[in-house]
Coordinates of C-alpha atoms in Angstrom, one line a residue:
X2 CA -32.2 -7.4 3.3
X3 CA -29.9 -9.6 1.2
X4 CA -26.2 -9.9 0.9
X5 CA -23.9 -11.1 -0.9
X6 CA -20.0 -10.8 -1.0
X7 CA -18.0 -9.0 -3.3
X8 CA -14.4 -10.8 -3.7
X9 CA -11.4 -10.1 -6.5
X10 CA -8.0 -11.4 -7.2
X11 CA -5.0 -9.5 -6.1
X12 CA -1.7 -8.4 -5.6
X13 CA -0.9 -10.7 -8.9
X14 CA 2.1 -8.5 -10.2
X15 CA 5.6 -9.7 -10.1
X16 CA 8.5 -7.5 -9.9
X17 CA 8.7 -4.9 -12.4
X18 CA 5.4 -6.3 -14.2
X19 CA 2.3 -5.2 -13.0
X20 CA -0.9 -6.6 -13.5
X21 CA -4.2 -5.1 -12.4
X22 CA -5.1 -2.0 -10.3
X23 CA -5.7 -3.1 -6.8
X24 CA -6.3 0.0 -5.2
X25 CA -8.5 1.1 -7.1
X26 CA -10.8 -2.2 -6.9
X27 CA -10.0 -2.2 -3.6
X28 CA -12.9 0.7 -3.2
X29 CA -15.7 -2.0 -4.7
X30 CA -14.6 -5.3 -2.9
X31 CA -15.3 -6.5 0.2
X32 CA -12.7 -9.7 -0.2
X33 CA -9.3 -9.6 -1.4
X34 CA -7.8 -13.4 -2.9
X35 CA -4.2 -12.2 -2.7
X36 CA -2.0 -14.5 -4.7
X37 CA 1.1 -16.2 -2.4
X38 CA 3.6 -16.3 -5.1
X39 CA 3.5 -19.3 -6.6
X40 CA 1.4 -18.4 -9.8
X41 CA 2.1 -14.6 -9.5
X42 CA 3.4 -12.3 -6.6
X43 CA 6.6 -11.7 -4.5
X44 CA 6.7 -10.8 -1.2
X45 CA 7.0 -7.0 -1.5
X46 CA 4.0 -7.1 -4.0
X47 CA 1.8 -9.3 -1.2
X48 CA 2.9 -7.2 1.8
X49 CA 1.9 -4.1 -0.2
X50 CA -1.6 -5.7 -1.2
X51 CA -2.1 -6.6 2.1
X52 CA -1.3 -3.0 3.2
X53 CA -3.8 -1.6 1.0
X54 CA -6.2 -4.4 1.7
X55 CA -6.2 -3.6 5.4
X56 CA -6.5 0.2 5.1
X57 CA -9.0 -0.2 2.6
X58 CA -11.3 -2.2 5.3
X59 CA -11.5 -5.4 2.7
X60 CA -11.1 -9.0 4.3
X61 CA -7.9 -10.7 3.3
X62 CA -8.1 -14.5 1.4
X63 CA -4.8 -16.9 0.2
X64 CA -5.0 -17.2 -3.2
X65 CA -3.3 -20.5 -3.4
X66 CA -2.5 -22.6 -6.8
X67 CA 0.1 -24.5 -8.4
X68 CA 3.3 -23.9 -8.8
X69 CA 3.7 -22.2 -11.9
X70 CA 4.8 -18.8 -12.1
X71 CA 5.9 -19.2 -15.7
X72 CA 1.7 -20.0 -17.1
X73 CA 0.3 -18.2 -14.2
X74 CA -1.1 -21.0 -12.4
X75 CA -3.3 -21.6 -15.7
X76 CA -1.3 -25.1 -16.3
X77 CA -2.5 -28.6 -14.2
X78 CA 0.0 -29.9 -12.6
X79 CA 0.4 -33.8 -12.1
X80 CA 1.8 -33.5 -8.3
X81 CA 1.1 -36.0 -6.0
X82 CA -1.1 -35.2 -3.0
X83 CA 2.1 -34.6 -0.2
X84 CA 3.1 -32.2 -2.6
X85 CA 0.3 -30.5 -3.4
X86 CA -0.6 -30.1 0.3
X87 CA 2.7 -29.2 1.1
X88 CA 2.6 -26.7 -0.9
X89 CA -0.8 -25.1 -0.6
X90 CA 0.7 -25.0 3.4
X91 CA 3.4 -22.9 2.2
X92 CA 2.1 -20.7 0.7
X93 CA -1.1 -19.9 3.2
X94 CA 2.3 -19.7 5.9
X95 CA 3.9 -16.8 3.8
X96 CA 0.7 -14.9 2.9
X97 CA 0.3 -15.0 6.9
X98 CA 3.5 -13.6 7.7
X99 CA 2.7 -10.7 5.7
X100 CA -1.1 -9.6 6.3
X101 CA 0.2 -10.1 10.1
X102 CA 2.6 -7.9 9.4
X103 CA 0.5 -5.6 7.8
X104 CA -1.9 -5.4 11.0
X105 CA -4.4 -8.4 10.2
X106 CA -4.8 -12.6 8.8
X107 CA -5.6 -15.0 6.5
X108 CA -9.5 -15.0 7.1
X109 CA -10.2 -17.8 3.7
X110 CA -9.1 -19.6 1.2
X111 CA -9.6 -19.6 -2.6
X112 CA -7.7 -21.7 -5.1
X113 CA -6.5 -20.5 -8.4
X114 CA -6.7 -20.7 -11.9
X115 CA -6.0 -24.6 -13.4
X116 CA -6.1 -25.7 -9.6
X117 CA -9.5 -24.0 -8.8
X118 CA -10.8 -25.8 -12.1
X119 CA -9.2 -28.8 -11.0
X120 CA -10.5 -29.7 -7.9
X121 CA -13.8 -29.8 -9.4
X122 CA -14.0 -33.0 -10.1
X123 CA -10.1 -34.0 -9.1
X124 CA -10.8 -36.1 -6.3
X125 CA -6.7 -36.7 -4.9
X126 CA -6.2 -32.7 -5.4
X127 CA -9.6 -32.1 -3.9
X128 CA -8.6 -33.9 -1.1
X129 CA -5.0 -32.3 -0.8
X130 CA -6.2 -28.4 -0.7
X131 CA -8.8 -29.8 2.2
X132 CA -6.3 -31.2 4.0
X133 CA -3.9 -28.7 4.1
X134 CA -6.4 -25.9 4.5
X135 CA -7.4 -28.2 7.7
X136 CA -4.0 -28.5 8.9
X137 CA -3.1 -25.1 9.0
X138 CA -6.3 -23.4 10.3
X139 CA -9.7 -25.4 10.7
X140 CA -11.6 -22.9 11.1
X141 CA -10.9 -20.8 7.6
X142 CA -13.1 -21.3 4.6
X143 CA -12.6 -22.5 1.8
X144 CA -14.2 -20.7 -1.5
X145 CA -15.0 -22.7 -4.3
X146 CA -17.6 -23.2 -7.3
X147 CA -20.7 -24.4 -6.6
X148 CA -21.7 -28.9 -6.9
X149 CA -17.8 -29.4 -6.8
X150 CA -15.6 -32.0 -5.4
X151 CA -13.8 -29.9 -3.3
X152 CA -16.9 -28.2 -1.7
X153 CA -17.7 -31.8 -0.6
X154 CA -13.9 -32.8 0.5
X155 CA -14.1 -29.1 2.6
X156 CA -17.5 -29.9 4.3
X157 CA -16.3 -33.4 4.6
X158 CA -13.3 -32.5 6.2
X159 CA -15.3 -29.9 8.9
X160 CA -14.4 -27.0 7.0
X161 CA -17.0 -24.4 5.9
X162 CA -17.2 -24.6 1.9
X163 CA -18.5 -21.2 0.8
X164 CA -20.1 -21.5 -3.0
X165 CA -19.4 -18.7 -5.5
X166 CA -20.0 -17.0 -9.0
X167 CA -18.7 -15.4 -11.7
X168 CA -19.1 -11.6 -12.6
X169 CA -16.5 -12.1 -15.9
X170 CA -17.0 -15.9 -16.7
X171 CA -19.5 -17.2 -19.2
X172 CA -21.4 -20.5 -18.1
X173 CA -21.4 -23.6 -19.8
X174 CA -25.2 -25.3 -19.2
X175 CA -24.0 -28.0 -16.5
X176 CA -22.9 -24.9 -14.5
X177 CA -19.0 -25.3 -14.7
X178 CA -17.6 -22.2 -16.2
X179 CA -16.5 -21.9 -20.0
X180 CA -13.2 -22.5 -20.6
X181 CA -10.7 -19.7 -21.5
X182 CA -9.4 -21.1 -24.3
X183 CA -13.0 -20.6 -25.7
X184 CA -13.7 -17.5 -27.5
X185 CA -16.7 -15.8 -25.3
X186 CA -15.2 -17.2 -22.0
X187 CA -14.6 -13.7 -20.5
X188 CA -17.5 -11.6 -20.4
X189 CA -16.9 -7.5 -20.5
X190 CA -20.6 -6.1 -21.1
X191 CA -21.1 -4.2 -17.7
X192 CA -24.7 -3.8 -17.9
X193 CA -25.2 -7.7 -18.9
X194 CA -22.9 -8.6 -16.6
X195 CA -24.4 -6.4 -13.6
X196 CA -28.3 -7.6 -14.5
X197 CA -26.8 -11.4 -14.4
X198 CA -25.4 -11.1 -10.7
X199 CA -28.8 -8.9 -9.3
X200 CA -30.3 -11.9 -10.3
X201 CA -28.1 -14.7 -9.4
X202 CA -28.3 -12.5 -5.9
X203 CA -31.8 -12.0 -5.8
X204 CA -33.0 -15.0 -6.9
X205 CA -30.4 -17.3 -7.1
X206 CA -30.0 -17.7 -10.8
X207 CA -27.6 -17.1 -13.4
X208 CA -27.9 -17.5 -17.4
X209 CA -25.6 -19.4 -18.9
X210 CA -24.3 -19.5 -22.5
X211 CA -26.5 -21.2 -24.1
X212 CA -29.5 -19.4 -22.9
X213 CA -30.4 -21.6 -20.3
X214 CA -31.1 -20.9 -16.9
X215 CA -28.8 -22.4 -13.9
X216 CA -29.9 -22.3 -10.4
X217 CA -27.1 -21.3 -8.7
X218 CA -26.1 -20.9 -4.5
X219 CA -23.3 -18.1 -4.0
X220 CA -22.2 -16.3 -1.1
X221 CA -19.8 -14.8 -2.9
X222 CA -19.4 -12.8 -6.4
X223 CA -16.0 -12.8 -8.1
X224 CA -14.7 -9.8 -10.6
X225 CA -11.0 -11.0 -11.6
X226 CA -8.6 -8.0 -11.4
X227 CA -6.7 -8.8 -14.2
X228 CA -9.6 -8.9 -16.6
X229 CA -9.9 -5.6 -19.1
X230 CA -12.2 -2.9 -17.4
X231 CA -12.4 -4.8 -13.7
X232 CA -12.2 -1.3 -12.2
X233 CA -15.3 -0.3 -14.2
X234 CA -16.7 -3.7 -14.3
X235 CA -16.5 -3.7 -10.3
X236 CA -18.0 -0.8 -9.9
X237 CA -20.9 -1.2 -11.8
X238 CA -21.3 -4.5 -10.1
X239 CA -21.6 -3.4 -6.7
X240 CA -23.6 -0.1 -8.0
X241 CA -26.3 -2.4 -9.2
X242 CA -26.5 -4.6 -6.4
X243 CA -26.9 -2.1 -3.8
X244 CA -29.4 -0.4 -6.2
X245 CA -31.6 -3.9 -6.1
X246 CA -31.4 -3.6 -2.3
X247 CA -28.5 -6.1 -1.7
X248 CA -25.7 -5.0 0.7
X249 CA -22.2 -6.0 0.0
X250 CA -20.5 -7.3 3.0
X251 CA -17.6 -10.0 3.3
X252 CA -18.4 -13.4 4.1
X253 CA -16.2 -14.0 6.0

């Protein structure tokens, strides 16, 4: 029987603002990226999404990215590669502190937003998030999109690189993901969205934009919880893969 992980991004509120319902998603997921406060969280928010993440059963990831709390990590950032490392070591040290805390660990690692995009084809920020993801724990994953830089830098560096896809994302042709300055980039049909990852899970495909059809490795599904409906979208997600025989399990 197939499976395939079912991952979202978390505990992205900040203060007062909220953003997303992370309970709630918490009953479709099977991996939670839980932002470490540098593009969105604060301490109380993490150590409560780690709280719910553990007593929901879901599997805990750093959702690392730039520093930039002000464009929600959506903004490249020019660092050099100390920096960038030192920083992506931060972070993965505070989210630790707190989903210890909260009775478990860090068990992967996903970039974020303008960083995840980034690093696929950055070569010096590629190389940064390897290293530091090495240095503070070789034997966590990293999760990235498929053919990109960084999968290589992980696997280079002896890390396992674990490919993924996109519930909410449209696809450009060459398989990198549309950008969200595009009208069309997020995607909020359920049942098109649903029939697009049974396939990509059953057979390894996805359609892209245009029509065409990408083949497409993924060990891991993403449905971003800040995107309209991603209660709704999740469920009907996981509803339609377990209905096509695929179990949802963390890969991790």
């Amino acid at each position: 029987m197939p499976f395939i992980d079912l991952n979202s991004d978390v505990g992205e509120s900040f203060g007062n603002w909220t953003m997303g319902d992370d309970a709630a998603v918490f009953r479709y997921v099977s991996s939670a990226n839980v932002a470490c406060g540098f593009h969105a969280g604060d301490p109380s928010t993490i150590a409560s999404t780690c709280r719910e993440a553990v007593a929901a059963g879901v599997t805990i990831g750093a959702h690392v990215g730039y520093r930039d709390l002000a464009g929600f990590g959506r903004r490249f950032l020019d660092c050099s590669a100390t920096e960038l490392a030192d920083d992506v070591l931060y972070q993965l040290g505070a989210l630790q502190a707190l989903a210890h805390a909260a009775g478990s660990e860090i068990k992967y690692v996903k970039p974020h937003g303008a960083l995840y995009n980034a690093i696929v084809h950055h070569e010096v920020h590629a190389q940064a998030v390897a290293d530091a993801v090495h240095a503070f724990s070789p034997g966590l994953p990293l999760l990235l999109l498929p053919g990109s830089v960084a999968l290589a830098k992980a696997e280079a560096k002896g890390l396992r690189g674990v490919a993924e896809a996109f519930a909410d994302r449209a696809y450009n042709a060459d398989g990198t993901l549309v950008s969200r300055r595009e009208e069309g980039a997020v995607l909020h049909d359920h049942a098109a969205i649903t029939e697009n990852m049974v396939r990509l899970a059953t057979q390894g495909k996805i359609v892209a934009r245009d029509g065409s059809v990408l083949n497409v490795h993924a060990e891991s599904i993403c449905v971003h919880g800040d995107t309209s409906g991603a209660v709704a979208m999740a469920a009907a997600v996981r509803e339609g893969l377990e209905a096509a025989g695929v179990t949802v399990r963390s890969f991790a």
